[in-house]
Short mmCIF file of C-alpha atoms in Angstrom, two decimals:
data_model
loop_
_atom_site.label_atom_id
_atom_site.label_comp_id
_atom_site.label_asym_id
_atom_site.label_seq_id
_atom_site.Cartn_x
_atom_site.Cartn_y
_atom_site.Cartn_z
CA MET P 820 -51.60 -39.38 5.03
CA ALA P 821 -50.48 -39.76 1.64
CA SER P 822 -49.77 -35.92 1.05
CA ARG P 823 -47.90 -35.66 4.31
CA GLY P 824 -45.42 -38.52 3.21
CA ASN P 825 -44.52 -36.95 0.13
CA LYS P 826 -43.69 -33.46 1.83
CA ARG P 827 -39.87 -32.56 1.71
CA PRO P 828 -38.19 -31.38 5.04
CA SER P 829 -37.13 -27.49 4.70
CA ILE P 830 -34.02 -26.19 6.14
CA THR P 831 -36.37 -23.31 7.81
CA ASP P 832 -38.50 -25.90 9.78
CA GLY P 833 -36.03 -26.20 12.72
CA ASP P 834 -33.09 -27.52 13.99
CA GLU P 835 -34.41 -30.92 14.08
CA ASN P 836 -34.89 -31.16 10.21
CA LEU P 837 -31.48 -29.53 9.44
CA GLY P 838 -28.77 -31.97 8.13
CA VAL P 839 -25.82 -32.86 10.17
CA LEU P 840 -23.44 -30.52 8.23
CA SER P 841 -25.87 -27.62 8.52
CA ARG P 842 -26.23 -27.96 12.31
CA VAL P 843 -22.23 -28.61 12.39
CA SER P 844 -21.87 -25.13 10.50
CA ARG P 845 -24.39 -23.17 12.18
CA SER P 846 -22.60 -24.27 15.60
CA VAL P 847 -18.86 -23.61 14.54
CA SER P 848 -20.24 -19.93 13.08
CA ASP P 849 -21.97 -19.10 16.17
CA SER P 850 -18.93 -19.60 18.45
CA GLN P 851 -16.98 -17.60 20.62
CA ILE P 852 -13.49 -18.11 18.81
CA VAL P 853 -15.23 -17.41 15.27
CA ARG P 854 -16.55 -14.44 16.67
CA ARG P 855 -13.14 -13.54 18.11
CA ALA P 856 -11.45 -14.43 15.05
CA LYS P 857 -13.76 -12.24 12.87
CA SER P 858 -13.32 -9.25 15.30
CA THR P 859 -9.58 -9.64 15.12
CA ALA P 860 -9.46 -9.91 11.30
CA SER P 861 -12.04 -6.58 11.12
CA ASP P 862 -9.30 -4.77 13.57
CA ALA P 863 -6.30 -6.03 11.56
CA ALA P 864 -7.86 -4.83 8.24
CA PHE P 865 -8.76 -1.43 9.82
CA VAL P 866 -4.93 -0.97 10.91
CA THR P 867 -3.80 -2.21 7.90
CA GLN P 868 -5.77 0.59 6.03
CA LYS P 869 -4.84 3.08 8.28
CA LEU P 870 -1.13 2.23 7.89
CA LEU P 871 -1.41 2.41 4.14
CA ARG P 872 -3.16 5.79 4.10
CA SER P 873 -0.36 7.07 6.72
CA THR P 874 2.38 5.41 4.21
CA GLY P 875 0.67 7.20 1.26
CA LYS P 876 0.81 10.29 2.67
CA ALA P 877 4.56 10.10 3.85
CA ALA P 878 5.77 9.02 0.22
CA TRP P 879 3.73 12.10 -1.04
CA ILE P 880 5.54 14.35 1.14
CA ALA P 881 8.90 12.73 0.88
CA GLY P 882 8.30 12.88 -3.09
CA THR P 883 7.44 16.39 -3.20
CA THR P 884 10.14 17.44 -0.97
CA PHE P 885 12.53 15.49 -3.34
CA LEU P 886 11.54 17.43 -6.21
CA ILE P 887 11.23 20.69 -4.63
CA LEU P 888 14.82 20.67 -3.01
CA VAL P 889 17.18 18.05 -4.34
CA VAL P 890 16.20 18.01 -8.39
CA PRO P 891 16.86 21.69 -8.35
CA LEU P 892 20.05 21.16 -6.83
CA ILE P 893 21.06 18.06 -8.92
CA ILE P 894 20.28 20.52 -12.34
CA GLU P 895 22.56 23.36 -10.60
CA MET P 896 25.53 20.90 -9.90
CA ASP P 897 25.27 19.34 -13.66
CA ARG P 898 25.09 22.79 -14.70
CA GLU P 899 28.19 23.78 -12.76
CA GLN P 900 30.09 20.71 -14.36
CA GLN P 901 29.06 21.39 -17.63
CA PHE P 902 30.46 25.20 -17.14
CA ASN P 903 33.87 24.06 -15.65
CA GLU P 904 34.22 21.53 -18.30
CA LEU P 905 33.76 24.43 -21.13
CA GLU P 906 36.21 26.59 -19.52
CA MET P 907 39.08 23.87 -19.58
CA GLN P 908 38.07 23.35 -23.20
CA GLN P 909 38.74 26.70 -23.94
CA ALA P 910 41.30 26.96 -22.09
CA SER P 911 43.11 24.22 -23.61
CA LEU P 912 42.16 25.63 -26.87
CA LEU P 913 44.20 29.08 -26.05
CA GLY P 914 47.04 27.16 -25.08
CA THR P 915 46.75 28.32 -21.40
CA PRO P 916 47.21 26.07 -18.59
CA ALA P 917 43.82 24.98 -17.13
CA THR P 918 43.48 26.09 -13.45
CA ALA P 919 41.63 23.81 -10.71
CA ALA P 920 38.12 24.63 -10.18
CA PRO P 921 37.73 25.66 -6.40
CA LYS P 922 35.90 23.20 -4.59
#
């Protein structure tokens, strides 16, 4: 009998040996509301992941399109402007009136 009194109750012996906090925690984690919240959070994470993936793809498409179509246009417009300025400088040095560049 002396050895039985020294035995400490373990958590795995059953609900009757669990503390109040453990029993409340277990009943809360097994509730329908918590399961639904976990399911909703999981669904939201899945949708967010898909959205980020598709947004990344769209950003890649927009970026490469910009590099292929718009950057060469900007470079060509800059060259045209420099060429026009050079013509105007040469015309002013030669003494001929500068003509307006056609637009």
